[in-house]
mmCIF file of C-alpha atoms in Angstrom:
data_model
loop_
_atom_site.group_PDB
_atom_site.id
_atom_site.type_symbol
_atom_site.label_atom_id
_atom_site.label_comp_id
_atom_site.label_asym_id
_atom_site.label_seq_id
_atom_site.Cartn_x
_atom_site.Cartn_y
_atom_site.Cartn_z
ATOM 1 C CA ARG A 1 -215.509 196.567 47.040
ATOM 2 C CA GLN A 2 -211.808 195.809 47.403
ATOM 3 C CA VAL A 3 -211.531 198.652 49.931
ATOM 4 C CA GLU A 4 -214.414 197.171 51.963
ATOM 5 C CA GLU A 5 -212.841 193.670 51.968
ATOM 6 C CA LYS A 6 -209.544 195.141 53.138
ATOM 7 C CA GLN A 7 -211.253 196.993 55.990
ATOM 8 C CA ASP A 8 -213.137 193.798 57.017
ATOM 9 C CA LEU A 9 -209.872 191.805 57.080
ATOM 10 C CA GLN A 10 -208.185 194.442 59.250
ATOM 11 C CA GLN A 11 -211.127 194.380 61.646
ATOM 12 C CA VAL A 12 -210.948 190.583 61.988
ATOM 13 C CA MET A 13 -207.212 190.709 62.700
ATOM 14 C CA VAL A 14 -207.659 193.405 65.336
ATOM 15 C CA SER A 15 -210.632 191.763 67.048
ATOM 16 C CA GLY A 16 -209.286 188.176 66.691
ATOM 17 C CA PRO A 17 -208.399 185.951 69.667
ATOM 18 C CA ASN A 18 -205.441 186.825 71.873
ATOM 19 C CA LEU A 19 -202.735 184.142 71.529
ATOM 20 C CA ASN A 20 -201.993 184.344 75.235
ATOM 21 C CA GLU A 21 -205.554 183.262 75.988
ATOM 22 C CA THR A 22 -205.610 180.308 73.562
ATOM 23 C CA SER A 23 -207.175 177.170 75.096
ATOM 24 C CA ILE A 24 -206.620 173.470 74.435
ATOM 25 C CA VAL A 25 -209.782 171.490 73.769
ATOM 26 C CA SER A 26 -209.723 167.952 75.133
ATOM 27 C CA GLY A 27 -213.082 166.941 73.677
ATOM 28 C CA GLY A 28 -214.136 166.687 70.056
ATOM 29 C CA TYR A 29 -214.716 169.631 67.805
ATOM 30 C CA GLY A 30 -217.651 171.651 69.138
ATOM 31 C CA GLY A 31 -217.484 169.999 72.599
ATOM 32 C CA THR A 32 -218.598 171.557 75.870
ATOM 33 C CA ALA A 33 -216.596 174.044 77.862
ATOM 34 C CA GLU A 34 -215.879 171.443 80.577
ATOM 35 C CA GLY A 35 -213.125 169.939 78.462
ATOM 36 C CA ILE A 36 -211.249 173.223 78.043
ATOM 37 C CA ILE A 37 -207.898 173.682 79.827
ATOM 38 C CA PRO A 38 -206.473 177.235 79.765
ATOM 39 C CA THR A 39 -202.859 177.303 78.613
ATOM 40 C CA SER A 40 -201.990 179.713 81.405
ATOM 41 C CA SER A 41 -202.360 176.862 83.915
ATOM 42 C CA ILE A 42 -199.554 174.846 82.272
ATOM 43 C CA LYS A 43 -196.785 177.460 82.486
ATOM 44 C CA GLY A 44 -195.766 176.758 86.050
ATOM 45 C CA SER A 45 -196.268 173.008 86.002
ATOM 46 C CA ASN A 46 -193.672 170.241 86.583
ATOM 47 C CA MET A 47 -193.944 169.286 82.933
ATOM 48 C CA HIS A 48 -192.421 172.602 81.931
ATOM 49 C CA HIS A 49 -189.622 172.149 84.452
ATOM 50 C CA SER A 50 -188.884 168.609 83.277
ATOM 51 C CA SER A 51 -188.882 169.690 79.655
ATOM 52 C CA SER A 52 -186.565 172.562 80.490
ATOM 53 C CA SER A 53 -184.141 170.248 82.318
ATOM 54 C CA SER A 54 -184.098 167.811 79.405
ATOM 55 C CA SER A 55 -183.466 170.660 76.991
ATOM 56 C CA MET A 56 -180.579 171.930 79.112
ATOM 57 C CA THR A 57 -179.048 168.431 79.309
ATOM 58 C CA ALA A 58 -179.325 167.959 75.543
ATOM 59 C CA GLU A 59 -177.902 171.438 74.988
ATOM 60 C CA GLU A 60 -174.933 170.729 77.275
ATOM 61 C CA THR A 61 -174.269 167.424 75.502
ATOM 62 C CA THR A 62 -174.413 169.097 72.100
ATOM 63 C CA ARG A 63 -172.108 171.863 73.299
ATOM 64 C CA GLY A 64 -169.639 169.268 74.636
ATOM 65 C CA VAL A 65 -169.563 167.379 71.353
ATOM 66 C CA ALA A 66 -169.103 170.626 69.435
ATOM 67 C CA VAL A 67 -166.191 171.674 71.665
ATOM 68 C CA GLU A 68 -164.576 168.243 71.282
ATOM 69 C CA LYS A 69 -164.882 168.413 67.497
ATOM 70 C CA LEU A 70 -163.501 171.929 67.494
ATOM 71 C CA GLU A 71 -160.474 170.796 69.495
ATOM 72 C CA THR A 72 -159.915 167.911 67.057
ATOM 73 C CA VAL A 73 -160.085 170.274 64.091
ATOM 74 C CA LYS A 74 -157.682 172.697 65.780
ATOM 75 C CA LYS A 75 -155.170 169.913 66.476
ATOM 76 C CA TRP A 76 -155.492 168.607 62.915
ATOM 77 C CA GLY A 77 -155.041 172.095 61.499
ATOM 78 C CA LEU A 78 -151.996 172.776 63.675
ATOM 79 C CA ASN A 79 -150.430 169.429 62.770
ATOM 80 C CA THR A 80 -151.103 170.027 59.059
ATOM 81 C CA TYR A 81 -149.568 173.497 59.264
ATOM 82 C CA LYS A 82 -146.420 172.243 60.972
ATOM 83 C CA CYS A 83 -145.982 169.346 58.508
ATOM 84 C CA THR A 84 -146.570 171.591 55.507
ATOM 85 C CA LYS A 85 -144.055 174.086 56.843
ATOM 86 C CA GLN A 86 -141.513 171.280 57.370
ATOM 87 C CA MET A 87 -142.123 169.864 53.884
ATOM 88 C CA ILE A 88 -141.587 173.245 52.244
ATOM 89 C CA SER A 89 -138.436 173.851 54.301
ATOM 90 C CA GLU A 90 -137.005 170.477 53.221
ATOM 91 C CA ARG A 91 -137.908 171.075 49.582
ATOM 92 C CA PHE A 92 -136.084 174.409 49.510
ATOM 93 C CA GLY A 93 -133.124 173.066 51.475
ATOM 94 C CA ARG A 94 -133.700 175.170 54.588
ATOM 95 C CA GLY A 95 -134.949 172.481 56.966
ATOM 96 C CA SER A 96 -133.090 169.479 58.355
ATOM 97 C CA ARG A 97 -134.410 165.972 57.696
ATOM 98 C CA THR A 98 -133.954 162.785 59.688
ATOM 99 C CA VAL A 99 -132.498 160.121 57.365
ATOM 100 C CA ASP A 100 -131.914 156.408 57.917
ATOM 101 C CA LEU A 101 -129.609 155.697 54.980
ATOM 102 C CA GLU A 102 -129.784 151.906 55.190
ATOM 103 C CA LEU A 103 -133.559 151.826 55.490
ATOM 104 C CA GLU A 104 -134.036 154.413 52.721
ATOM 105 C CA ALA A 105 -131.884 152.297 50.387
ATOM 106 C CA GLN A 106 -133.950 149.180 51.140
ATOM 107 C CA ILE A 107 -137.181 151.090 50.494
ATOM 108 C CA GLU A 108 -135.924 152.331 47.127
ATOM 109 C CA VAL A 109 -134.897 148.780 46.164
ATOM 110 C CA LEU A 110 -138.399 147.552 47.039
ATOM 111 C CA ARG A 111 -140.072 150.229 44.902
ATOM 112 C CA ASP A 112 -137.805 149.417 41.972
ATOM 113 C CA THR A 113 -138.430 145.673 42.417
ATOM 114 C CA LYS A 114 -142.179 146.236 42.499
ATOM 115 C CA ARG A 115 -142.050 148.182 39.208
ATOM 116 C CA LYS A 116 -140.101 145.361 37.543
ATOM 117 C CA TYR A 117 -142.386 142.648 38.899
ATOM 118 C CA GLU A 118 -145.409 144.613 37.708
ATOM 119 C CA ASN A 119 -143.903 144.485 34.222
ATOM 120 C CA VAL A 120 -143.410 140.709 34.523
ATOM 121 C CA LEU A 121 -147.042 140.404 35.625
ATOM 122 C CA ARG A 122 -148.254 142.500 32.687
ATOM 123 C CA LEU A 123 -146.288 140.407 30.168
ATOM 124 C CA ALA A 124 -147.367 137.104 31.750
ATOM 125 C CA ARG A 125 -151.009 138.173 31.504
ATOM 126 C CA ALA A 126 -150.510 139.134 27.864
ATOM 127 C CA LEU A 127 -148.926 135.724 27.202
ATOM 128 C CA THR A 128 -151.897 134.033 28.883
ATOM 129 C CA ASN A 129 -154.379 135.930 26.706
ATOM 130 C CA HIS A 130 -152.481 135.198 23.478
ATOM 131 C CA PHE A 131 -152.014 131.543 24.339
ATOM 132 C CA TYR A 132 -155.659 131.167 25.331
ATOM 133 C CA ASN A 133 -156.686 132.527 21.918
ATOM 134 C CA MET A 134 -154.321 130.061 20.219
ATOM 135 C CA VAL A 135 -155.810 127.124 22.140
ATOM 136 C CA GLN A 136 -159.306 128.272 21.208
ATOM 137 C CA THR A 137 -158.222 128.427 17.558
ATOM 138 C CA GLN A 138 -156.783 124.912 17.779
ATOM 139 C CA HIS A 139 -160.065 123.819 19.326
ATOM 140 C CA ALA A 140 -162.067 125.241 16.407
ATOM 141 C CA LEU A 141 -159.609 123.894 13.852
ATOM 142 C CA GLY A 142 -159.817 120.408 15.345
ATOM 143 C CA ASP A 143 -163.616 120.513 15.170
ATOM 144 C CA THR A 144 -163.453 121.550 11.522
ATOM 145 C CA PHE A 145 -160.978 118.778 10.608
ATOM 146 C CA ALA A 146 -163.109 116.178 12.416
ATOM 147 C CA ASP A 147 -166.237 117.319 10.554
ATOM 148 C CA LEU A 148 -164.461 117.234 7.193
ATOM 149 C CA SER A 149 -163.110 113.771 7.961
ATOM 150 C CA GLN A 150 -166.683 112.514 8.238
ATOM 151 C CA LYS A 151 -167.863 114.291 5.080
ATOM 152 C CA SER A 152 -164.846 113.722 2.824
ATOM 153 C CA PRO A 153 -164.326 109.956 2.293
ATOM 154 C CA GLU A 154 -161.416 110.546 -0.082
ATOM 155 C CA LEU A 155 -159.522 112.554 2.654
ATOM 156 C CA ARG A 156 -160.880 110.806 5.723
ATOM 157 C CA ASP A 157 -157.482 109.717 7.063
ATOM 158 C CA GLU A 158 -155.704 113.010 6.339
ATOM 159 C CA PHE A 159 -158.364 115.112 8.039
ATOM 160 C CA GLY A 160 -158.593 112.533 10.795
ATOM 161 C CA TYR A 161 -154.982 112.568 11.965
ATOM 162 C CA ASN A 162 -154.885 116.391 11.714
ATOM 163 C CA ALA A 163 -157.946 116.473 13.955
ATOM 164 C CA GLU A 164 -156.168 114.170 16.422
ATOM 165 C CA THR A 165 -153.070 116.390 16.361
ATOM 166 C CA GLN A 166 -155.088 119.543 17.137
ATOM 167 C CA LYS A 167 -156.930 117.626 19.833
ATOM 168 C CA LEU A 168 -153.637 116.713 21.524
ATOM 169 C CA LEU A 169 -152.249 120.239 21.152
ATOM 170 C CA CYS A 170 -155.436 121.655 22.638
ATOM 171 C CA LYS A 171 -155.227 119.298 25.614
ATOM 172 C CA ASN A 172 -151.574 120.172 26.281
ATOM 173 C CA GLY A 173 -152.357 123.856 25.790
ATOM 174 C CA GLU A 174 -155.066 123.744 28.441
ATOM 175 C CA THR A 175 -152.594 122.067 30.796
ATOM 176 C CA LEU A 176 -149.991 124.760 30.142
ATOM 177 C CA LEU A 177 -152.609 127.463 30.669
ATOM 178 C CA GLY A 178 -153.267 125.996 34.100
ATOM 179 C CA ALA A 179 -149.568 126.375 34.963
ATOM 180 C CA ILE A 180 -149.316 129.916 33.580
ATOM 181 C CA ASN A 181 -152.486 131.008 35.381
ATOM 182 C CA PHE A 182 -151.040 129.698 38.647
ATOM 183 C CA PHE A 183 -147.828 131.639 37.942
ATOM 184 C CA VAL A 184 -149.792 134.851 37.221
ATOM 185 C CA SER A 185 -151.944 134.456 40.337
ATOM 186 C CA SER A 186 -148.910 133.970 42.583
ATOM 187 C CA ILE A 187 -147.044 136.974 41.144
ATOM 188 C CA ASN A 188 -150.179 139.101 41.461
ATOM 189 C CA THR A 189 -150.489 138.190 45.153
ATOM 190 C CA LEU A 190 -146.822 138.973 45.745
ATOM 191 C CA VAL A 191 -146.958 142.349 43.963
ATOM 192 C CA ASN A 192 -150.415 143.706 44.778
ATOM 193 C CA LYS A 193 -150.892 142.304 48.268
ATOM 194 C CA THR A 194 -147.609 141.424 49.969
ATOM 195 C CA MET A 195 -145.477 144.244 48.511
ATOM 196 C CA GLU A 196 -148.355 146.724 48.634
ATOM 197 C CA ASP A 197 -148.944 145.980 52.315
ATOM 198 C CA THR A 198 -145.292 146.749 53.071
ATOM 199 C CA LEU A 199 -145.453 149.946 51.004
ATOM 200 C CA MET A 200 -148.514 151.079 52.985
ATOM 201 C CA THR A 201 -146.500 150.678 56.200
ATOM 202 C CA ILE A 202 -143.657 152.593 54.546
ATOM 203 C CA LYS A 203 -146.066 155.424 53.697
ATOM 204 C CA MET A 204 -147.164 155.593 57.343
ATOM 205 C CA TYR A 205 -143.491 155.610 58.376
ATOM 206 C CA GLU A 206 -142.690 158.469 55.981
ATOM 207 C CA ASN A 207 -145.622 160.512 57.315
ATOM 208 C CA ALA A 208 -144.460 159.839 60.876
ATOM 209 C CA ARG A 209 -140.940 160.921 59.924
ATOM 210 C CA LEU A 210 -142.267 164.212 58.542
ATOM 211 C CA GLU A 211 -144.329 164.836 61.696
ATOM 212 C CA PHE A 212 -141.372 163.992 63.911
ATOM 213 C CA ASP A 213 -139.093 166.438 62.091
ATOM 214 C CA ALA A 214 -141.817 169.110 62.134
ATOM 215 C CA TYR A 215 -142.208 168.919 65.933
ATOM 216 C CA ARG A 216 -138.436 168.599 66.393
ATOM 217 C CA SER A 217 -137.906 171.814 64.407
ATOM 218 C CA ASP A 218 -140.673 173.507 66.393
ATOM 219 C CA LEU A 219 -139.015 172.545 69.681
ATOM 220 C CA GLU A 220 -135.623 173.759 68.451
ATOM 221 C CA GLU A 221 -137.076 177.137 67.437
ATOM 222 C CA LEU A 222 -138.784 177.591 70.815
ATOM 223 C CA SER A 223 -135.622 176.582 72.683
ATOM 224 C CA MET A 224 -133.690 179.372 70.955
ATOM 225 C CA GLY A 225 -136.212 182.034 72.063
ATOM 226 C CA PRO A 226 -136.890 183.797 75.371
ATOM 227 C CA ARG A 227 -137.263 181.873 78.611
ATOM 228 C CA ASP A 228 -140.117 183.659 80.349
ATOM 229 C CA ALA A 229 -143.018 181.795 81.981
ATOM 230 C CA VAL A 230 -145.168 181.719 78.845
ATOM 231 C CA ALA A 231 -142.274 180.567 76.686
ATOM 232 C CA MET A 232 -141.310 177.843 79.164
ATOM 233 C CA ALA A 233 -144.899 176.511 79.128
ATOM 234 C CA ARG A 234 -144.793 176.397 75.341
ATOM 235 C CA ILE A 235 -141.428 174.619 75.396
ATOM 236 C CA GLU A 236 -142.758 172.027 77.830
ATOM 237 C CA ALA A 237 -145.818 171.373 75.635
ATOM 238 C CA ALA A 238 -143.596 171.165 72.549
ATOM 239 C CA GLN A 239 -141.297 168.725 74.369
ATOM 240 C CA GLN A 240 -144.251 166.449 75.093
ATOM 241 C CA GLN A 241 -145.428 166.522 71.482
ATOM 242 C CA TYR A 242 -141.879 165.901 70.291
ATOM 243 C CA GLN A 243 -141.600 162.817 72.490
ATOM 244 C CA VAL A 244 -144.959 161.439 71.287
ATOM 245 C CA HIS A 245 -144.009 161.789 67.617
ATOM 246 C CA LYS A 246 -140.502 160.468 68.229
ATOM 247 C CA GLU A 247 -141.907 157.254 69.724
ATOM 248 C CA LYS A 248 -144.364 156.905 66.821
ATOM 249 C CA TYR A 249 -141.571 157.424 64.288
ATOM 250 C CA GLU A 250 -139.258 154.883 65.926
ATOM 251 C CA ARG A 251 -142.063 152.316 66.217
ATOM 252 C CA LEU A 252 -142.949 152.587 62.531
ATOM 253 C CA ARG A 253 -139.281 152.547 61.525
ATOM 254 C CA SER A 254 -138.940 149.237 63.376
ATOM 255 C CA ASP A 255 -142.125 147.912 61.722
ATOM 256 C CA VAL A 256 -140.801 148.790 58.266
ATOM 257 C CA ALA A 257 -137.438 147.124 58.915
ATOM 258 C CA ILE A 258 -139.150 143.914 60.060
ATOM 259 C CA LYS A 259 -141.589 143.871 57.126
ATOM 260 C CA LEU A 260 -138.800 144.458 54.604
ATOM 261 C CA LYS A 261 -136.860 141.531 56.029
ATOM 262 C CA PHE A 262 -139.808 139.129 55.893
ATOM 263 C CA LEU A 263 -140.839 140.412 52.463
ATOM 264 C CA GLU A 264 -137.415 139.655 51.023
ATOM 265 C CA GLU A 265 -137.489 136.128 52.449
ATOM 266 C CA ASN A 266 -141.009 135.554 51.139
ATOM 267 C CA LYS A 267 -140.163 136.975 47.710
ATOM 268 C CA VAL A 268 -137.193 134.634 47.250
ATOM 269 C CA LYS A 269 -139.245 131.633 48.352
ATOM 270 C CA VAL A 270 -142.207 132.432 46.105
ATOM 271 C CA MET A 271 -140.154 133.337 43.035
ATOM 272 C CA HIS A 272 -137.930 130.275 43.339
ATOM 273 C CA LYS A 273 -141.014 128.061 43.128
ATOM 274 C CA GLN A 274 -142.813 130.054 40.451
ATOM 275 C CA LEU A 275 -139.833 130.459 38.118
ATOM 276 C CA LEU A 276 -139.100 126.745 38.327
ATOM 277 C CA LEU A 277 -142.741 125.982 37.525
ATOM 278 C CA PHE A 278 -142.801 128.406 34.590
ATOM 279 C CA HIS A 279 -139.562 127.018 33.101
ATOM 280 C CA ASN A 280 -140.515 123.353 33.440
ATOM 281 C CA ALA A 281 -144.046 123.820 32.084
ATOM 282 C CA ILE A 282 -142.978 125.903 29.062
ATOM 283 C CA SER A 283 -140.085 123.553 28.272
ATOM 284 C CA ALA A 284 -142.232 120.417 28.493
ATOM 285 C CA TYR A 285 -144.987 121.900 26.329
ATOM 286 C CA PHE A 286 -142.770 123.062 23.471
ATOM 287 C CA ALA A 287 -140.761 119.829 23.620
ATOM 288 C CA GLY A 288 -144.036 117.959 23.118
ATOM 289 C CA ASN A 289 -143.481 116.041 26.351
ATOM 290 C CA GLN A 290 -147.037 115.575 27.590
ATOM 291 C CA GLN A 291 -146.003 113.300 30.463
ATOM 292 C CA GLN A 292 -143.459 115.813 31.776
ATOM 293 C CA LEU A 293 -146.004 118.641 31.471
ATOM 294 C CA GLU A 294 -148.572 116.770 33.533
ATOM 295 C CA GLN A 295 -145.898 115.779 36.038
ATOM 296 C CA THR A 296 -144.953 119.449 36.472
ATOM 297 C CA LEU A 297 -148.507 120.327 37.491
ATOM 298 C CA LYS A 298 -148.586 117.441 39.974
ATOM 299 C CA GLN A 299 -145.228 118.542 41.400
ATOM 300 C CA PHE A 300 -146.612 121.997 42.199
ATOM 301 C CA ASN A 301 -150.059 120.746 43.282
ATOM 302 C CA ILE A 302 -151.861 122.563 40.480
ATOM 303 C CA LYS A 303 -155.315 121.230 39.746
ATOM 304 C CA LEU A 304 -157.112 122.046 36.530
ATOM 305 C CA LYS A 305 -160.814 122.855 36.589
ATOM 306 C CA PRO A 306 -162.803 119.654 36.992
ATOM 307 C CA PRO A 307 -165.094 118.614 34.160
ATOM 308 C CA GLY A 308 -168.420 120.430 34.317
ATOM 309 C CA ALA A 309 -167.094 123.338 36.389
ATOM 310 C CA ASP A 310 -167.605 125.608 33.393
ATOM 311 C CA LYS A 311 -168.910 125.021 29.925
ATOM 312 C CA PRO A 312 -167.567 121.632 28.749
ATOM 313 C CA SER A 313 -164.410 121.979 26.674
ATOM 314 C CA TRP A 314 -163.971 120.488 23.245
ATOM 315 C CA LEU A 315 -161.855 117.726 24.770
ATOM 316 C CA GLU A 316 -164.637 116.771 27.180
ATOM 317 C CA GLU A 317 -167.174 116.660 24.380
ATOM 318 C CA GLN A 318 -165.137 114.257 22.194
#
């Protein structure tokens, strides 16, 4: 039986419809022959021509994009090769390097300053966390003393004035926290935004310097070779690339010099204000001078969170 089924299948495939004679039915399934359009009549139509033109246009566009991307990749690969070659040559002491001694010294000072200020920021944040925990402990201790004052008639006064003392310390501590938080926020902006922005420009400058030296070395090598027509064309192309990267390098070197100057001025201005704030607030708090502590915050226009901004503090609940 399997042999018979196989023979029947082969017969159907052999005697089946010819694909070249397939027709498109415009009517419903089982419709009349009047709605049948032979596919052979469509081959030479305008529709085929229009479709072909559209396909060619799309193909040309795709080919153009592909060629453009290929050129970009080739340029990127060539630039990467030259820069890598220059970097290796410098590392092994075989290649020359363009150096601006004054600018390099200023950049190194900035990087060292940033490391030191990051340490100040880390310690100031640690101080804030420790002091916040102490204020919270004073808050809880004051609540406990106040509760015991109500429930211990024989020690009402003793628990009472200890509760008042913790209440005052908590209030002054919250004021000092406001000053320290302002100090931390300002140092964070200086280190992680202002300095970091300048360092990003410096990174671009250093990359431009490497590219400039890579194309300078390439031009020097070509200039020492033969001077036939092909070589002269290569030298001319290398000269153009050298000039482009030279202008980019000089522009970024100027940008870095300007940013370093303004950064130094801004750093001195910011730190003068913040160090004065930090000193006055800490001194007033540990001297127990509540009036001077509050005056320090007013002097630097520091506003504490208004009541109800967050969960009400113990002071607001009393």
